[in-house]
Coordinates of C-alpha atoms in Angstrom, one line a residue:
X10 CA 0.0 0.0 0.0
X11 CA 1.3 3.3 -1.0
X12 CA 1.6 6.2 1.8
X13 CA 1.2 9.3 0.9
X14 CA 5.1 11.9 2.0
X15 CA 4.2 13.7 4.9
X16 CA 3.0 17.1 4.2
X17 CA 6.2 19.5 4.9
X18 CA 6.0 22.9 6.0
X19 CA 8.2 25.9 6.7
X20 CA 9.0 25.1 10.1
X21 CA 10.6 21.6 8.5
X22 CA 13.1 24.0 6.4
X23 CA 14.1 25.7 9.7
X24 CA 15.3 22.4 11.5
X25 CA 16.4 21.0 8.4
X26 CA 18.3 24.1 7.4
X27 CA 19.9 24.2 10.9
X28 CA 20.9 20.6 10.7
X29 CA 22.5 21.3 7.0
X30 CA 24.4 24.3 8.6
X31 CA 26.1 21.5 11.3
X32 CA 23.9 22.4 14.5
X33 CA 23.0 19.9 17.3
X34 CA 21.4 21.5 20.1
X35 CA 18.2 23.9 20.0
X36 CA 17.8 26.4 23.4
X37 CA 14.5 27.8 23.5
X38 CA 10.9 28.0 25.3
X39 CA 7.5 27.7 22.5
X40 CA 5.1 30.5 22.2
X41 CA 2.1 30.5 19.8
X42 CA 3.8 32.2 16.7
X43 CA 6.7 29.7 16.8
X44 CA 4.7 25.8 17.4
X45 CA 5.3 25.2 13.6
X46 CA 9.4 25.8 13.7
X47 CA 8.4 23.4 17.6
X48 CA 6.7 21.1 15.9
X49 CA 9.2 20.4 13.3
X50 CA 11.9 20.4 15.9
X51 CA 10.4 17.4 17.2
X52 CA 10.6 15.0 14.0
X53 CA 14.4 16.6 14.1
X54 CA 17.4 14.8 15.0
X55 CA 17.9 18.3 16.8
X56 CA 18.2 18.0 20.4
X57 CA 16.2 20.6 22.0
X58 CA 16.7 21.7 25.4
X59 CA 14.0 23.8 27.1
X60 CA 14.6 26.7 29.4
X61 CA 12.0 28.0 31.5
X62 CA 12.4 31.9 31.3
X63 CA 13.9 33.4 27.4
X64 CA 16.7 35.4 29.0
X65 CA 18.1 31.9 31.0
X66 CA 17.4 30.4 27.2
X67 CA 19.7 33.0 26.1
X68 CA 22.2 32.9 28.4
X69 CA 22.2 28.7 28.3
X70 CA 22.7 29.0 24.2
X71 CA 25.6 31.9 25.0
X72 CA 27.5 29.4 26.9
X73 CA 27.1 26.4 24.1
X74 CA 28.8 28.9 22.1
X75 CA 31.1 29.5 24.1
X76 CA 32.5 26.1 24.6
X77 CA 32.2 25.0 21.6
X78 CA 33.2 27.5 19.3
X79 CA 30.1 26.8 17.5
X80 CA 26.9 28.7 16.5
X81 CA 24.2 27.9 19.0
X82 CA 20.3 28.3 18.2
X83 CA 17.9 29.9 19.8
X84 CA 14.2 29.6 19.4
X85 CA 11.8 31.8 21.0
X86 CA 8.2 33.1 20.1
X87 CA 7.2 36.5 19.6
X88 CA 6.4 40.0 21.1
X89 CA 7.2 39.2 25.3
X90 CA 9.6 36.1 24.5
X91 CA 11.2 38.0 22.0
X92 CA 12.1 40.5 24.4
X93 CA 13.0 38.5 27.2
X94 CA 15.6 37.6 25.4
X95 CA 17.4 41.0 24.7
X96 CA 19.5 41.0 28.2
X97 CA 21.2 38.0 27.0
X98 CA 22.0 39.0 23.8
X99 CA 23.5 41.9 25.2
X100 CA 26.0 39.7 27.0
X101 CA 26.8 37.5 24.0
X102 CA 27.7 40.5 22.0
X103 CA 29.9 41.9 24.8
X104 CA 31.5 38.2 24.9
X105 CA 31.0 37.9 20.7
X106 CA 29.2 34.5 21.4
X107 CA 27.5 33.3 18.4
X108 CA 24.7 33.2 19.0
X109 CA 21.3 32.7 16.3
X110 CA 18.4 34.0 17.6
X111 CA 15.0 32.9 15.8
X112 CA 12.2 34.3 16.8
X113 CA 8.8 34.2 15.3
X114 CA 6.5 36.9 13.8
X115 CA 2.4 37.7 14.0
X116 CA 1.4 36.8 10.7
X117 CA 2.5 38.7 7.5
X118 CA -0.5 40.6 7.3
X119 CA 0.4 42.5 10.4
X120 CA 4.2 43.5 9.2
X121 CA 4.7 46.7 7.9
X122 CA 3.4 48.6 10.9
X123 CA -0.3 47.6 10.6
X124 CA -2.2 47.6 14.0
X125 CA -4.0 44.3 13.1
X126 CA -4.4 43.5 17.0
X127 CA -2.5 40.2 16.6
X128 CA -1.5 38.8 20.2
X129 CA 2.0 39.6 21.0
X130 CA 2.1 42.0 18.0
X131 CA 4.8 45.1 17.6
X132 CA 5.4 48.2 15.4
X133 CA 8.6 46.7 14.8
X134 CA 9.7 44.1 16.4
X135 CA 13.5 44.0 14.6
X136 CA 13.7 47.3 15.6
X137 CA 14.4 46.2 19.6
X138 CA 17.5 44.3 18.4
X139 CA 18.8 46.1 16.2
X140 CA 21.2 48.0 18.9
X141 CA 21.7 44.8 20.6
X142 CA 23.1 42.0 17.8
X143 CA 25.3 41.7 14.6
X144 CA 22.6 41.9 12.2
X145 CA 18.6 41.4 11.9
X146 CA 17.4 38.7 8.8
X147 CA 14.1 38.9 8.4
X148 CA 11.9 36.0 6.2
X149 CA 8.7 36.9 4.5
X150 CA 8.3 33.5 2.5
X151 CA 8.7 30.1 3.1
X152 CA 11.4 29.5 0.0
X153 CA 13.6 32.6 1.6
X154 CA 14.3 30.6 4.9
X155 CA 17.2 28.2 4.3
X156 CA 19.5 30.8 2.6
X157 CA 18.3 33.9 5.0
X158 CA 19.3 30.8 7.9
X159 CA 22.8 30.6 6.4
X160 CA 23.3 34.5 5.9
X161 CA 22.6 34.6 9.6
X162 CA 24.8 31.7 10.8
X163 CA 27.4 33.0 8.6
X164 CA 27.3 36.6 10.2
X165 CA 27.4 34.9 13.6
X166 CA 30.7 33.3 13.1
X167 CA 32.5 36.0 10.8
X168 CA 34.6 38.2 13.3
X169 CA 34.1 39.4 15.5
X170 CA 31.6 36.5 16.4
X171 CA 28.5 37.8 17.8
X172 CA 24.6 37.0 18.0
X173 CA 22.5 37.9 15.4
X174 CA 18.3 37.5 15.2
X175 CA 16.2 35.9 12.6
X176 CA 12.5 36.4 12.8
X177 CA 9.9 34.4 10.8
X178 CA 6.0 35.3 11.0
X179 CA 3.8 32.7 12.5
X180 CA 2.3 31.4 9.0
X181 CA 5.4 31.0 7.1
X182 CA 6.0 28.4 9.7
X183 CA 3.2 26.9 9.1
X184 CA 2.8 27.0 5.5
X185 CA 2.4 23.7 3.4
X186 CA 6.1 23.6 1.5
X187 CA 6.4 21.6 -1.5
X188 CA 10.5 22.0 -2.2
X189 CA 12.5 19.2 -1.3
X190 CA 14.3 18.7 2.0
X191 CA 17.6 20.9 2.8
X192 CA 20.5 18.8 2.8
X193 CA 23.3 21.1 2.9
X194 CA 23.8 24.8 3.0
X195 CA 27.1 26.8 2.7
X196 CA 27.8 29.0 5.5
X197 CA 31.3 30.6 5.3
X198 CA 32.7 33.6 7.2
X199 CA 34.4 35.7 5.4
X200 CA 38.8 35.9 7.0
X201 CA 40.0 38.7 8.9
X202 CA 43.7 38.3 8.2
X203 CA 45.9 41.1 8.6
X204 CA 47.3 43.6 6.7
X205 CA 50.8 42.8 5.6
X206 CA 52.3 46.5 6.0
X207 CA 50.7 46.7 9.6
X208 CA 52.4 43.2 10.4
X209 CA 55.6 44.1 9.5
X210 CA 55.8 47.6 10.5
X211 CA 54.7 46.3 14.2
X212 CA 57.1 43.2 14.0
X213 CA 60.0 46.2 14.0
X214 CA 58.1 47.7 16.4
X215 CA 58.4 45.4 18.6
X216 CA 62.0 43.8 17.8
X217 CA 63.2 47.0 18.8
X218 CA 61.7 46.9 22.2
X219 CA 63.6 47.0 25.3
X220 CA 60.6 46.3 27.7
X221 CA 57.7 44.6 25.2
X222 CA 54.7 43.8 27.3
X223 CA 51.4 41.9 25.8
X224 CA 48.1 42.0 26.8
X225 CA 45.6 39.5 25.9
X226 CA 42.0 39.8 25.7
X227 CA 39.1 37.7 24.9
X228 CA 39.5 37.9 21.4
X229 CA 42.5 35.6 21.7
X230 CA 40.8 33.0 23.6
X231 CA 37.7 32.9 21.1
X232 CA 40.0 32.9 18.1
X233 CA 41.6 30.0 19.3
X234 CA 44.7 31.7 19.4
X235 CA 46.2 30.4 22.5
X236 CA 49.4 28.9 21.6
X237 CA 50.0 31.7 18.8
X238 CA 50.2 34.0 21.8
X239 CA 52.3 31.7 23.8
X240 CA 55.0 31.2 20.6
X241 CA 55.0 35.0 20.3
X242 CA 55.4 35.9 24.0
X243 CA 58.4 33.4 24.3
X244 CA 59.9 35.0 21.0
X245 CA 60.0 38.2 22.3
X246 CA 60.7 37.9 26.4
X247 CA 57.6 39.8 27.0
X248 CA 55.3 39.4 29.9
X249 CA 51.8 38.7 29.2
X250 CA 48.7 39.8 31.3
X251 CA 45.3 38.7 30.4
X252 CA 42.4 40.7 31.1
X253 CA 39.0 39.0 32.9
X254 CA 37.5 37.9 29.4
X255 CA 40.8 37.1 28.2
X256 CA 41.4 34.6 31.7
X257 CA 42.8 31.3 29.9
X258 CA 44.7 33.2 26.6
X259 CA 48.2 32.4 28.6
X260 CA 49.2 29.9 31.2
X261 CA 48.4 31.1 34.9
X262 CA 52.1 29.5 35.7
X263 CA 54.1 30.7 32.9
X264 CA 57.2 33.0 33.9
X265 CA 56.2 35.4 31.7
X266 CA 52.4 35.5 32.9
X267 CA 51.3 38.4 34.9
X268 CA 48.1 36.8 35.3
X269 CA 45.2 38.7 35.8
X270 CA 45.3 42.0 38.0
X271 CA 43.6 44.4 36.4
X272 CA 42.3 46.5 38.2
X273 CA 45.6 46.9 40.4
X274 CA 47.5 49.7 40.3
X275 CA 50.7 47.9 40.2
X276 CA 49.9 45.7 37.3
X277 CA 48.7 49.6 35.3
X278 CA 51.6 51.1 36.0
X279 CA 54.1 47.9 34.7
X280 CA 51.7 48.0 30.9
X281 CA 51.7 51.5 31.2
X282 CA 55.7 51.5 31.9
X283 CA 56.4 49.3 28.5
X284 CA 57.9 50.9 25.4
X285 CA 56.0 49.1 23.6
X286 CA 52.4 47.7 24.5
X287 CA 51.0 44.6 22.0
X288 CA 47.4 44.9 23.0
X289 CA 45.7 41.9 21.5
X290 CA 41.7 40.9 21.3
X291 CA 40.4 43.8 23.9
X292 CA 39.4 47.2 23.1
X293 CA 41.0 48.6 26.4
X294 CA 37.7 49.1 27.8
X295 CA 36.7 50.2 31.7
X296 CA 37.8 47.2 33.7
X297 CA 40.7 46.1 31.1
X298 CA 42.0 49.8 32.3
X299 CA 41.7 49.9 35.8
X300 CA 38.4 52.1 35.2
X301 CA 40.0 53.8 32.5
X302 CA 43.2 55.3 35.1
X303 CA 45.4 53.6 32.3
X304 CA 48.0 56.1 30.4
X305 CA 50.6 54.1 28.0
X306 CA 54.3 55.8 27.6
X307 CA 55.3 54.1 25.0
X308 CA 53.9 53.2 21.5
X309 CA 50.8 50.7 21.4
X310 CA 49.9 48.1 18.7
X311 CA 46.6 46.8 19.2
X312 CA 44.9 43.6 17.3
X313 CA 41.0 43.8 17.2
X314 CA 38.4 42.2 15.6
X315 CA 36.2 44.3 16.1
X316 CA 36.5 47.9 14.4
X317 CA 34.7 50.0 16.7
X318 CA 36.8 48.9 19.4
X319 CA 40.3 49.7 17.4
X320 CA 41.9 52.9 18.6
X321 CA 38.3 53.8 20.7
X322 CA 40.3 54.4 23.8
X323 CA 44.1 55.3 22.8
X324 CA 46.4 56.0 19.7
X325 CA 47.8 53.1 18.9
X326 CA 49.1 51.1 15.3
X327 CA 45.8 49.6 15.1
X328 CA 45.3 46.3 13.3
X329 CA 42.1 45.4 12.1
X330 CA 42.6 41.3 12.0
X331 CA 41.6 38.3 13.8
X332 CA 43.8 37.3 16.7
X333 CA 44.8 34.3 15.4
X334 CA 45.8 35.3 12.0
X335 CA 48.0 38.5 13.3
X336 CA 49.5 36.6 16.1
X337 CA 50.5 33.8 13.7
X338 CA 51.7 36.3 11.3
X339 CA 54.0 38.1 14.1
X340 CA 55.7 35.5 15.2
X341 CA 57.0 34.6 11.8
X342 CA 57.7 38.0 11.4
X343 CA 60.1 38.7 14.9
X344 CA 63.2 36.7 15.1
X345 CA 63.8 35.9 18.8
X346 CA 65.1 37.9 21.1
X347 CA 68.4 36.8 23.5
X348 CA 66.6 36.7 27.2
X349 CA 69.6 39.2 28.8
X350 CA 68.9 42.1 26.2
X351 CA 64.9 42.4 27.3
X352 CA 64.6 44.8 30.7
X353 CA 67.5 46.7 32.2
X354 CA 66.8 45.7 35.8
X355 CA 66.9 41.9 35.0
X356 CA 65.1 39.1 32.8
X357 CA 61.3 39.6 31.5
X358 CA 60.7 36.4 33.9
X359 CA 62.5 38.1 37.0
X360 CA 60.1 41.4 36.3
X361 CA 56.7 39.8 36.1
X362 CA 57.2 38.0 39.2
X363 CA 58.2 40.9 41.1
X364 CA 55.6 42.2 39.7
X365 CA 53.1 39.2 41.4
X366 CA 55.3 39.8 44.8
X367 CA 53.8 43.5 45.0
X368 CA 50.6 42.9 44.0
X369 CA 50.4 39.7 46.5
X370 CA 52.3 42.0 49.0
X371 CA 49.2 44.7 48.7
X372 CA 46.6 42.4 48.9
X373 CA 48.0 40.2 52.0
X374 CA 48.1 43.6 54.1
X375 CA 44.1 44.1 54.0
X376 CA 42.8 40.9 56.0
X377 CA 40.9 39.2 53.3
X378 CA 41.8 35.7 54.6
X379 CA 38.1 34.4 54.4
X380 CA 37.8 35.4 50.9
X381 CA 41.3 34.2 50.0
X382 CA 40.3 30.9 51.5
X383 CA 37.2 30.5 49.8
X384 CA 38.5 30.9 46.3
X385 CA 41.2 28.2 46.9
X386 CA 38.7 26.2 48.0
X387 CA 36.6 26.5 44.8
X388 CA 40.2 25.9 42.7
X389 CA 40.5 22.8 45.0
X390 CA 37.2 21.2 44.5
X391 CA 37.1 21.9 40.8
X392 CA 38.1 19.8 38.2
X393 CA 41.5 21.2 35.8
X394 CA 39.0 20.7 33.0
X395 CA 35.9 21.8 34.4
X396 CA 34.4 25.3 33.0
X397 CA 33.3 27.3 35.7
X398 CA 30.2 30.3 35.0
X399 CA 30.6 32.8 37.1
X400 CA 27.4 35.7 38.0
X401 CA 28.2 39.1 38.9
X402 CA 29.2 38.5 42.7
X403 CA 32.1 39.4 44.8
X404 CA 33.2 35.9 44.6
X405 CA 33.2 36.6 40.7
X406 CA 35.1 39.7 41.0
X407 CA 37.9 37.8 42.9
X408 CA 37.8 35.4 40.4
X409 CA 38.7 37.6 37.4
X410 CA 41.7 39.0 39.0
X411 CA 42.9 35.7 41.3
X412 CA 41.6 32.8 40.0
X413 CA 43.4 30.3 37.9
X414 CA 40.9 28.7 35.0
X415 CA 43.3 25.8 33.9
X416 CA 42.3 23.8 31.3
X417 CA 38.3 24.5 32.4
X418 CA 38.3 28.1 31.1
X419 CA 36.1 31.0 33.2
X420 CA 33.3 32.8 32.2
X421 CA 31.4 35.4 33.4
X422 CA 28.6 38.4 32.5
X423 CA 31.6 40.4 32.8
X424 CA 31.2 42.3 28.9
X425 CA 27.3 43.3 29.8
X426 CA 27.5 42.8 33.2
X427 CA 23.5 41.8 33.8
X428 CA 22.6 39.6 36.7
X429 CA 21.7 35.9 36.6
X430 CA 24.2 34.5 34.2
X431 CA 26.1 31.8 36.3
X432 CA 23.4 29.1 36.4
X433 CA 21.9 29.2 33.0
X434 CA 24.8 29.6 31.3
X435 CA 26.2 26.6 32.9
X436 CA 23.2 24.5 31.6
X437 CA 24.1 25.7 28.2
X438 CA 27.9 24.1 28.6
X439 CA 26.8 20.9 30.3
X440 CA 24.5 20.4 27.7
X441 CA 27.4 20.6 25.0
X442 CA 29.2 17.9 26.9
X443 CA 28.0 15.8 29.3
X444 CA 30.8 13.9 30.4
X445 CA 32.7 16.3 33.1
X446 CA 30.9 18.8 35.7
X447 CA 30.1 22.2 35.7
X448 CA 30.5 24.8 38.1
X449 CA 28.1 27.8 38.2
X450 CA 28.5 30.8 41.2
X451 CA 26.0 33.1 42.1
X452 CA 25.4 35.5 45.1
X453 CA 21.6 35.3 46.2
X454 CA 20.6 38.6 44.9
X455 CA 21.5 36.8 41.6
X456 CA 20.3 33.4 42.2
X457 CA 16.9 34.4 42.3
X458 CA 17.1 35.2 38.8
X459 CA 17.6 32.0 37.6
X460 CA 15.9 30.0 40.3
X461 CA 13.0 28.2 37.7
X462 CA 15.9 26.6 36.0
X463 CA 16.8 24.1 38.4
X464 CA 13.6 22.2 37.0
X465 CA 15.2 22.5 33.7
X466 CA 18.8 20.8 35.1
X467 CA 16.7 18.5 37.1
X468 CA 14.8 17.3 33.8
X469 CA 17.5 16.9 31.7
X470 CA 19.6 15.7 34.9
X471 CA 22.6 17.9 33.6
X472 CA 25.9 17.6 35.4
X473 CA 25.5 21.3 37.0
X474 CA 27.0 22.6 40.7
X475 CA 25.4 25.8 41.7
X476 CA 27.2 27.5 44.5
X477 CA 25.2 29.6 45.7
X478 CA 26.7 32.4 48.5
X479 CA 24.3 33.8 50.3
X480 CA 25.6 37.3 52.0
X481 CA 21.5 38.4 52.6
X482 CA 21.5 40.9 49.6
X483 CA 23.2 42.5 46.3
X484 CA 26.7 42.7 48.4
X485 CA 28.4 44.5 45.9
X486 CA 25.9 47.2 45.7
X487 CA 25.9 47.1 49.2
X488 CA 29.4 48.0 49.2
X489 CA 29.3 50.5 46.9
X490 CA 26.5 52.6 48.7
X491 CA 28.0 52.3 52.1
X492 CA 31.5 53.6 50.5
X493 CA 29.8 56.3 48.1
X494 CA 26.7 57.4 50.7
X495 CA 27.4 56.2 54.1
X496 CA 24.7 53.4 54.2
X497 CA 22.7 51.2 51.3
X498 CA 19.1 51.5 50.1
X499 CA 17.6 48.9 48.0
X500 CA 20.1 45.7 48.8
X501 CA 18.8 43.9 51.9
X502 CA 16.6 41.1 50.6
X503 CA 14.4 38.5 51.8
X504 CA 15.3 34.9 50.3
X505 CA 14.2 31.4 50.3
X506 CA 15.9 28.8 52.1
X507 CA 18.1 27.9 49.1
X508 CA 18.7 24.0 50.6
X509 CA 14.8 23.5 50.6
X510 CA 14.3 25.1 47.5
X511 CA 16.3 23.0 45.4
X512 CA 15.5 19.8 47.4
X513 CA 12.0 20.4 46.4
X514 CA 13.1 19.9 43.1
X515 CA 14.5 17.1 43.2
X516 CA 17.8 18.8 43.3
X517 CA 20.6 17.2 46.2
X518 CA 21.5 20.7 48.0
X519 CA 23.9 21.2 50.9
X520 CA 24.6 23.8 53.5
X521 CA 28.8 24.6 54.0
X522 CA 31.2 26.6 56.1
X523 CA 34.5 28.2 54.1
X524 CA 36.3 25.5 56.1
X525 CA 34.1 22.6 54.7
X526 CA 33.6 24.3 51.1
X527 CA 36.0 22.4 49.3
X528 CA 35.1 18.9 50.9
X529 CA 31.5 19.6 50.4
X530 CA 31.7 21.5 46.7
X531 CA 34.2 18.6 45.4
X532 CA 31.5 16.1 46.5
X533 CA 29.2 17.7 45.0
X534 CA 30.9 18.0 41.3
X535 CA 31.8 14.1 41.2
X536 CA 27.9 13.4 42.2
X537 CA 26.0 12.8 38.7
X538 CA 23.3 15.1 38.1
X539 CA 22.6 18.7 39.1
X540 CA 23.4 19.7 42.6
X541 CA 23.1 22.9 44.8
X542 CA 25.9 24.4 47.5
X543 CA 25.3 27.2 49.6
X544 CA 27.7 28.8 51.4
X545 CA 26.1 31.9 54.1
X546 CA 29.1 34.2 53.9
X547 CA 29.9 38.4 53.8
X548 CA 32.5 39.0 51.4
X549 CA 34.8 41.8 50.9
X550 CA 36.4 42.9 48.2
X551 CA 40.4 44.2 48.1
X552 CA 40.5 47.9 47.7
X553 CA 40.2 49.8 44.5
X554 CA 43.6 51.7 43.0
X555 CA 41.8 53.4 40.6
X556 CA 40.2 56.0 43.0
X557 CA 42.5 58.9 44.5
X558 CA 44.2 58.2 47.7
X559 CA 43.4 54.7 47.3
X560 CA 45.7 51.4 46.3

């Protein structure tokens, strides 16, 4: 007996088109506009995993970007999911996580600015993300939808990475499609090598350096450009400090590595002494320059992606070039350097540890034991090859400047700086791989941003630790206020019992000390499924350099 093909429709050229382009993993939440791209998604070999808020959706797919390198798809409906999802965004374009939004659209007959009264309906829905992502694609027909879905995963990739949005109206989904399935779609970025001139005018640059300095940002890490910087650092003697989104460019041990103290005033003045400055994959922005208290002496060549961020900040012999490609292109370009002729007062290795001796020295002399402790313990119980996601807490902040990532790499809300990051985004990474744990940190103020999710790591039983340290309110804010005003408004809360919360769940949850936080957290991570830890704690931060009198 003959069967009639299953009628096809546009939401079956959405899933297929995304499995052509080499996707695995769908983040998302359905809405009305978008069942036909859900229900397609279900007769996918797409795994889909299911958020419970859009923003945590977004912040979940950030992370699979992330980790993978890889463009991660988002699916969310239109009009209030939409919109939920703009926060996020905001951080995966700060991070240049590539990110492809797809959201859906009222029907066609209400584009164009037409008050038809469709539910969720907007004057212009694009016209929200516009500021926010790479690029807006939007689809009007049913044949437009694979190549507009390749223009957009193309755009994602092509540096500087970044999320883009795709929107589709709710009956182009659904309508009846009679074009045979997609089975492969070309989505190339476009190269950012460098310009040979720049290259070897900065090669002199910096062979002719008596005290060379790098510093790496997060363009190196996503570039993949880790050893490039390594060859080139060793080539020239120069001491290497990473920035916070650059944490993992350069090994924590290395003798040339200054690490990660940024926002110390010992650590500015040592890039600012340096005749010349090789600033690579950061636009030199507020916390890469000690809240912009940064003043170079000598020349600066700067690699960056991203051309609004080249020169934004300080003159410098701006390249306009992926990391990887200029760093590659460098080191064939500077012949090595004899260690004895780099720094007058000794070797490049002698000055970036003295360098780590003063900044240790200053931050020793203010009584942050508890803190100190707390953040070895978390290196302790951690994996070397565990990512950890990190909200915007003090714990965080001591993180970007003190902790070492290893192998795991760390990542943070640092480049948008919103709350509620840590835990969703750490769903996003366990879900691209399965097989080691995953750390998230959150203070409570930012915990209760994410709190709906633990049904999501408890139904997908992803391999998720959420520390949660609970200080009884937004502690940096607290901080802040008391220092700026006198006393805080606005950053005492009232909060569940975190423990019964996440048992009720189904969700194993324990309460710690700082002296059992690295029995208890370790136990925690080698458990299989998700897990909660919740440290009560009030901690400080080290004091600021950047303000006058201070540091």
């Amino acid at each position: 007996m003959h069967t009639a093909p299953r009628e096809r429709h546009g939401g079956d050229l959405v899933v297929e088109s995304l499995t052509a382009l080499g996707a695995t993993t769908v983040f998302g939440l359905p809405g009305q506009h978008a069942l036909g791209a859900f229900d397609a998604l279900r007769r996918s070999g797409l795994a889909y995993v299911g958020l419970r808020v859009e923003n945590n959706a977004g912040f979940a797919a950030d992370a699979f970007a992330r980790v993978t390198g890889s463009v991660a798809p988002l699916l969310v409906s239109t009009g209030p999911g939409a919109l939920m999802t703009l926060a996020a965004l905001q951080e995966a374009a700060a991070a240049s996580a590539p990110v492809l939004a797809i959201g859906s659209q009222v029907p066609t007959a209400g584009l164009g600015g037409g008050r038809k009264g469709y539910l969720h309906e907007l004057t212009d829905q694009k016209a929200s993300f516009r500021d926010v992502v790479k690029s807006v694609h939007t689809v009007r027909a049913a044949s437009q939808i694979p190549s507009a879905l390749a223009a957009a995963w193309a755009s994602a990739l092509e540096a500087p990475a970044g999320p883009v949005w795709l929107e589709i109206p709710q009956d182009v989904l659904l309508e009846p499609v009679s074009v045979p399935p997609v089975t492969a779609l070309r989505a190339e970025p476009r190269p950012l090598p460098p310009r040979p001139e720049l290259i070897t005018h900065a090669a002199e640059l910096l062979r002719d350096a008596e005290r060379p300095v790098i510093l790496a940002g997060g363009g190196v890490v996503r570039s993949g450009a880790c050893e490039e910087l390594r060859v080139l650092a060793e080539r020239l003697d120069a001491p290497v400090a990473t920035t916070f989104g650059g944490k993992g460019a350069f090994p924590w041990d290395h003798p040339l590595s200054l690490q990660s103290w940024m926002e110390d005033r010992h650590t500015t003045a040592f890039l600012e002494d340096a005749d010349v400055l090789l600033v690579v994959g950061s636009g030199l922005g507020e916390l890469s320059s000690n809240y912009h208290t940064f003043q170079p002496c000598g020349r600066l060549v700067q690699i960056e992606a991203d051309l609004g961020k080249l020169e934004s900040n300080h003159p410098a012999l701006g390249i306009h070039a992926d990391a990887r490609a200029a760093l590659a292109a460098l080191a064939d370009a500077v012949p090595a350097r004899a260690a004895e002729t780099a720094y007058a007062s000794g070797t490049a290795a002698k000055a970036a540890a003295e360098l780590l001796a003063r900044v240790r020295e200053r931050i020793d002399g203010q009584g942050l034991e508890l803190e100190q402790r707390v953040l070895a313990a978390v290196r302790e119980a951690l994996p070397d090859d565990s990512p950890s996601f990190w909200d915007m807490t003090i714990l965080a902040y001591w993180a970007w400047s003190a902790f070492d990532p290893r192998a795991g790499a760390l990542h943070s809300a640092q480049g948008a700086g919103g709350l509620g990051y840590g835990f969703p985004a750490a769903l996003g990474a366990a879900a691209a791989d399965r097989t080691r744990p995953v750390l998230a940190v959150s203070g409570d103020g930012g915990a209760m941003y994410s709190i709906a999710e633990l049904a999501t790591a408890r139904q997908y039983d992803l391999p998720v630790t959420w520390l949660i340290v609970d200080d009884g309110g937004y502690g940096i804010l607290r901080a802040y206020m008391t220092d700026a005003f006198g006393e805080a408004t606005g950053t005492e809360l009232a909060r569940p019992d975190f423990v019964a919360l996440a048992e009720s769940f189904g969700v194993p949850a324990v309460r710690t000390t700082a002296g059992r936080l690295a029995e208890d957290l370790g136990a925690a991570l080698t458990a299989p499924g998700p897990s909660v830890v919740v440290l009560p704690a009030v901690l400080r931060m080290f004091a600021p350099t950047h303000l006058a009198g201070q540091g």
